[in-house]
XYZ file of C-alpha atoms in Angstrom:
343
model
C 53.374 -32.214 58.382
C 56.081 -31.850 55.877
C 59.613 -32.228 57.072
C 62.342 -30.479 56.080
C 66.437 -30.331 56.977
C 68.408 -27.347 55.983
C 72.323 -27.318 56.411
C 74.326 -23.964 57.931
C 70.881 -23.338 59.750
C 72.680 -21.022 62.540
C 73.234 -18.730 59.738
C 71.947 -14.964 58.047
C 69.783 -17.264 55.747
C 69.405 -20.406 57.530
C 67.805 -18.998 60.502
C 65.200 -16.350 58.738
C 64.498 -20.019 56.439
C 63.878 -21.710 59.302
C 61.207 -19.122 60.476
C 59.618 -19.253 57.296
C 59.108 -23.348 57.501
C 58.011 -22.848 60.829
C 55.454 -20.537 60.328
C 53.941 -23.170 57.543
C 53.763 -25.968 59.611
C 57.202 -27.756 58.736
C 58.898 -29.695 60.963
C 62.455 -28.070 60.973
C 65.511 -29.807 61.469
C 69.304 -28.175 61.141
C 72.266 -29.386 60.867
C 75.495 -28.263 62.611
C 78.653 -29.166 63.305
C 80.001 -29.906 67.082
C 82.262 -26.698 68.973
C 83.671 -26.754 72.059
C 81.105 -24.309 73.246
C 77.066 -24.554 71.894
C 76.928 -21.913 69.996
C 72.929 -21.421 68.710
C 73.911 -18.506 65.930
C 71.302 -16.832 64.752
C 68.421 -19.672 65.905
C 69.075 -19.080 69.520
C 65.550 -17.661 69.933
C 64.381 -20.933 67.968
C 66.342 -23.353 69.994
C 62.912 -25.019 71.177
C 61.280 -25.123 68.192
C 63.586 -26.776 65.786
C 65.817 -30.207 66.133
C 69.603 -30.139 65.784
C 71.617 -32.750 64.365
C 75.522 -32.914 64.443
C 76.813 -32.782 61.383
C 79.694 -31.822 59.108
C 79.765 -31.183 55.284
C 82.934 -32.964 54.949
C 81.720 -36.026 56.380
C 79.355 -38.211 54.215
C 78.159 -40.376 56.858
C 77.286 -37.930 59.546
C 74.592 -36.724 56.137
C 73.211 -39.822 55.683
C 72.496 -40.134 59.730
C 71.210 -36.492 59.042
C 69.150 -37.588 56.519
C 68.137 -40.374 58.365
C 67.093 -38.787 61.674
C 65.326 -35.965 59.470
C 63.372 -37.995 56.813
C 63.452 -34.887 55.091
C 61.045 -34.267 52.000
C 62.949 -30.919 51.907
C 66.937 -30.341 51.531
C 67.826 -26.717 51.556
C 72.061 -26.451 51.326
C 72.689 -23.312 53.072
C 76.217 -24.789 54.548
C 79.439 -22.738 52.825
C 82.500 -21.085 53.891
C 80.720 -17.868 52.592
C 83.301 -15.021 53.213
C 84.738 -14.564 49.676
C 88.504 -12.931 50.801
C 88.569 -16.177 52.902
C 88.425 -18.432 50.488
C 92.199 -16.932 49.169
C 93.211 -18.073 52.668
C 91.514 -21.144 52.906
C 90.792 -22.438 48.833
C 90.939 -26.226 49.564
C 89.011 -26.137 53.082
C 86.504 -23.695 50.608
C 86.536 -26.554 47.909
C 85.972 -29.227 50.346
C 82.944 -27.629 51.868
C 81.358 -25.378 48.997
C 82.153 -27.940 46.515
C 82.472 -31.768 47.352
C 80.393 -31.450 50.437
C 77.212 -30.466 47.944
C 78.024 -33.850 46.242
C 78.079 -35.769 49.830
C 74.944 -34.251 50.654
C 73.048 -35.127 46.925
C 74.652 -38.829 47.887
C 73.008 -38.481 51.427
C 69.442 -37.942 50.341
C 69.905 -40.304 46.897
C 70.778 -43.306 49.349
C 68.388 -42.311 51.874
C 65.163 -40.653 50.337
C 65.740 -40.041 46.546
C 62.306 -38.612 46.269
C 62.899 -35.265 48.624
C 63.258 -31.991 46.898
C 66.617 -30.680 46.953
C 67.631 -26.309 47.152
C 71.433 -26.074 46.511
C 72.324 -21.993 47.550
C 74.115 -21.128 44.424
C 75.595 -17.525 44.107
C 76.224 -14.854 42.121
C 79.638 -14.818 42.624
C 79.695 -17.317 39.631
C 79.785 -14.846 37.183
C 82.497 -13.295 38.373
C 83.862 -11.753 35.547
C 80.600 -10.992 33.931
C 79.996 -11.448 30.108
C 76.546 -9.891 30.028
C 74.487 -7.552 31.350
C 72.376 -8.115 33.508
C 73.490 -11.729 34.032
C 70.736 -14.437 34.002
C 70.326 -17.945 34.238
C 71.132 -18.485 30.477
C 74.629 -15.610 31.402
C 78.376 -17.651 30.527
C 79.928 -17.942 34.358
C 83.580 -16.696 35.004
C 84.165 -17.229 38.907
C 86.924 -14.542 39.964
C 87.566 -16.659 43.654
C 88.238 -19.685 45.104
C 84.695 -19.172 46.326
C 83.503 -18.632 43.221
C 84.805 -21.517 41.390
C 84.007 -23.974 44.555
C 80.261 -22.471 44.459
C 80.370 -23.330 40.181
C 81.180 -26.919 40.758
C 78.412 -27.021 43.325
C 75.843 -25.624 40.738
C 76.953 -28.228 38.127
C 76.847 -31.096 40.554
C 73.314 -30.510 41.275
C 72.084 -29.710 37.484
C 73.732 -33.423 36.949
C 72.610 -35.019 39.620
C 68.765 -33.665 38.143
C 69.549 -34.888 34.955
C 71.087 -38.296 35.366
C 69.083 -39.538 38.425
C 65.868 -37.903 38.126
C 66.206 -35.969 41.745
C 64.409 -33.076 42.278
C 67.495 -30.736 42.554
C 67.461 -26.649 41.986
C 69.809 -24.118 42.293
C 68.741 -20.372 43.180
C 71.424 -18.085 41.950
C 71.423 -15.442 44.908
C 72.786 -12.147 43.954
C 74.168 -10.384 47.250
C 71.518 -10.461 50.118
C 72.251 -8.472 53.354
C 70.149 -8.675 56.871
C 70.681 -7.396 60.545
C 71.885 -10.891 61.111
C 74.830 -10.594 58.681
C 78.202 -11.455 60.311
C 80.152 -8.140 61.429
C 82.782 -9.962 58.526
C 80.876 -9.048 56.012
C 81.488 -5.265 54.408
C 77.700 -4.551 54.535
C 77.528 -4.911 58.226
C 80.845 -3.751 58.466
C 79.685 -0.302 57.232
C 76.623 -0.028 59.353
C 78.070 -1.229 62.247
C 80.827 1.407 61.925
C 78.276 4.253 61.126
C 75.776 3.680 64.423
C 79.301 3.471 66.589
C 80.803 6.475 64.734
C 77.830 8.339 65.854
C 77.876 7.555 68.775
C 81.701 8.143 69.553
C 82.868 4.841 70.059
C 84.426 4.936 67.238
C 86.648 7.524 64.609
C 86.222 5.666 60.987
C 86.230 2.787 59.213
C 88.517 1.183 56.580
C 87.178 -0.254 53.339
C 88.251 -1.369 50.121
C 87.353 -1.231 46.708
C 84.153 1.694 47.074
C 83.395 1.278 43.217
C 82.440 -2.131 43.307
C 79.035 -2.589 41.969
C 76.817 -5.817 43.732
C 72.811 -5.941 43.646
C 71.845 -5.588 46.969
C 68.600 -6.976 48.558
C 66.940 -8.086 52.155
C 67.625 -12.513 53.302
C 64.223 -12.473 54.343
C 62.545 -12.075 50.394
C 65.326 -14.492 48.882
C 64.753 -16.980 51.478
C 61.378 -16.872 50.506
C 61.963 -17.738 46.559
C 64.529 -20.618 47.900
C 60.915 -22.442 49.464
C 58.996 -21.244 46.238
C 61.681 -22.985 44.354
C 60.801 -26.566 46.173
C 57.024 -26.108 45.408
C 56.870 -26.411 41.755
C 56.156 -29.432 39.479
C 59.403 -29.722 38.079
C 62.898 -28.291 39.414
C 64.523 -25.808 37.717
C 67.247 -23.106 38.335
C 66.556 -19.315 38.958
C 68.056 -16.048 39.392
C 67.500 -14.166 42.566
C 67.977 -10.670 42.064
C 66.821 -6.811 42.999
C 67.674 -5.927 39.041
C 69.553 -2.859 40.849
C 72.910 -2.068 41.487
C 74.692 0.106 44.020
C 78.651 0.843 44.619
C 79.742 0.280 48.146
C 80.362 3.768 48.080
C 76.593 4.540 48.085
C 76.317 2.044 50.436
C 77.710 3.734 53.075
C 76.412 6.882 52.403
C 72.842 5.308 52.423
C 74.127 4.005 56.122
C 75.828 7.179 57.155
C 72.634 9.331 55.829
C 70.890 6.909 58.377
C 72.425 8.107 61.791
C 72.801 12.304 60.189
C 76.117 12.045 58.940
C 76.526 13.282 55.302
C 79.801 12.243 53.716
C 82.012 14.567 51.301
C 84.528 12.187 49.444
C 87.968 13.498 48.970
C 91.019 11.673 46.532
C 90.728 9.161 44.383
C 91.440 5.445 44.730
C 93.646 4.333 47.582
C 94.176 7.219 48.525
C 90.426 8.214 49.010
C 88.201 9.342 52.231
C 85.325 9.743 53.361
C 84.778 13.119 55.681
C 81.374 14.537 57.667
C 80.781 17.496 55.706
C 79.226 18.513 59.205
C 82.922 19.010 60.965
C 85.463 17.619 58.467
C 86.344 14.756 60.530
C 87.172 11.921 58.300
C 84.902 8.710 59.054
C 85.647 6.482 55.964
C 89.572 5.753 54.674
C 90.064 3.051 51.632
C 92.531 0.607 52.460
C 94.309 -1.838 49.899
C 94.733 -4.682 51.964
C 91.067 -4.815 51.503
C 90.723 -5.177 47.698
C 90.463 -8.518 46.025
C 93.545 -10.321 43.778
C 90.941 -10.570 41.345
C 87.712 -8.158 41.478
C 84.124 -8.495 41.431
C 83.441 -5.155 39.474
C 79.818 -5.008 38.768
C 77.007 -8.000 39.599
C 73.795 -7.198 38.196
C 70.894 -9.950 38.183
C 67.531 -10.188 36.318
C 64.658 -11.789 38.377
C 62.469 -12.098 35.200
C 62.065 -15.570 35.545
C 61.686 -16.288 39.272
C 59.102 -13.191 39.308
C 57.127 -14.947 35.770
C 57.228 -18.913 37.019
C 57.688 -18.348 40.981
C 55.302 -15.209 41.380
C 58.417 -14.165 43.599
C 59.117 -10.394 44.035
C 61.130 -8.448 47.198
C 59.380 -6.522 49.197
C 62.004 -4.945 51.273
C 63.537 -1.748 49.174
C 67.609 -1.445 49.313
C 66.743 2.076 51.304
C 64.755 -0.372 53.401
C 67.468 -2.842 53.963
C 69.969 -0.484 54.912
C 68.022 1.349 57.455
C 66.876 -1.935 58.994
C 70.302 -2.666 59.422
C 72.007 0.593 60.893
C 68.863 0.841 63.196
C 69.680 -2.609 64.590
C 73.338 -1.875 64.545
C 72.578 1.194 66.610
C 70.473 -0.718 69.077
C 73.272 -2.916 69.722
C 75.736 -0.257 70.241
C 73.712 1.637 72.206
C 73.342 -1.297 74.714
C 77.330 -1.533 74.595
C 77.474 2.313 75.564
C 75.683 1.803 78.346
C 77.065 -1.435 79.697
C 80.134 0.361 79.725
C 79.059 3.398 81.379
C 78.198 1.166 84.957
């Protein structure tokens, strides 16, 4: 039985990865870190079926007892301060964890078990300021965020640690992947969230930033998929993880709005644009600038070609798919809300 340990396992990612190992026989272990109430995430429902070990990114030697405890053959990185407008708030907590804490936990496993494979969750976010389209694995990076940049350093760290120790290291470059288990932070959850409630009158809009930024959109559950594909090859390597599509937020939303009968008309231009029902005019979508970046994203578009040629990866969930997943299970939720409420 192979053994693996995967850091920020409570997470969108960490959890479906942790059903994936599961259902192939691994032993699962996840780390997290220690809160004054026990707080399961995402893996509540796994609780009895995988082993949790305290740990914190910042703290080398709480990864080497990880490490330890685990005798992992598989390391999947998951752990990040992953909300990108955060990181303007918080850059050296983001640097500590998305950037030196990959390096404590490539130490971990080279003092403990040099021989187990390594997945470090790169992102797309990298490129920032893209210099090529679509961006691949070969594509210049320009990191437009604290997040960004903390994220590059993590993706070098691990190519050298490959190179001058001989570890089995890789680094999937994600492009943006959504789920029903995406925090309510996050502007793809915060749109379908906001359309099942808007629908159901318990609530009268929602406020959004930048609707022309362009990201390639696809389902957690494929790209955690291509993160274990990555681990089973004969040599380590680095890959793109991508839908090769991409979607404003502005269609976005309309995909979720479309999902619960609301078709929206948009009105204005930039800040000063909204989102109405065409049905009765009432306005369910309003930009607001305090949600734009200091420096923007504009357009992230990946090409899979080599994960798909050398992994045999592909997605099988279509963005349509992934949005209507989502606003059903927001709906669900709300729904139960509605009727708590009502007694």
């Amino acid at each position: 039985m192979k053994k693996a340990l995967i850091t920020g396992i409570t997470g969108q990612d960490g959890s479906y990865l942790a059903e994936l190992l599961l259902e192939k026989g691994y032993e699962v272990y996840g780390i997290w870190r220690r809160k004054a109430t026990v707080d399961y995430g995402n893996t509540a429902h796994l609780r009895d079926r995988i082993k949790l070990i305290y740990g914190d990114m910042t703290d080398p030697v709480s990864l080497v007892t990880a490490m330890r405890i685990s005798q992992a053959d598989e390391v999947y990185n998951l752990a990040a301060q992953s909300f990108v407008s955060a990181s303007w708030d918080t850059p050296i907590a983001t640097a500590d964890i998305n950037a030196v804490g990959v390096t404590n936990m490539l130490e971990a496993i080279r003092i403990v078990n040099p021989q187990a494979r390594f997945y470090q969750a790169s992102t797309s976010e990298m490129f920032g300021k893209v210099q090529e389209m679509p961006q691949t694995e070969n594509t210049p990076f320009y990191p437009r965020s604290p997040y960004g940049v903390a994220k590059l350093y993590g993706h070098w760290i691990t190519k050298n640690y490959r190179e001058s120790y001989g570890m089995y290291a890789c680094s999937g470059i994600l492009f943006n992947h959504e789920s029903e288990r995406r925090g309510i932070e996050f502007v793809t959850r915060k749109i379908t969230s906001a359309a099942a409630r808007i629908s159901l009158g318990m609530q009268d809009c929602v406020e959004l930033g930048n609707l022309d930024a362009k990201r390639d959109w696809g389902h957690s559950m494929d790209y955690v998929n291509a993160m274990w594909l990555m681990l089973q090859q004969d040599s380590p390597d680095d890959y793109v993880i991508a839908s090769n599509e991409t979607r404003t937020v502005r269609e976005f939303a309309e995909n979720a709005f479309r999902c619960v009968g609301i078709e929206i008309e948009w009105q204005g231009c930039g800040v000063d644009e909204t989102g109405v029902n065409k049905a009765d005019g009432r306005t369910v979508v309003k930009v607001n600038k305090e949600f734009f970046r200091p420096a923007e994203v504009d357009v992230l578009l990946g090409n899979p070609a080599k994960a798909e040629e050398k992994l045999g990866w592909k997605r099988d969930i279509s963005f349509s798919g992934l949005v209507e997943r989502m606003v059903k299970n927001d709906l669900e939720i709300a729904e139960r809300e509605k009727a708590w409420h009502r007694y």
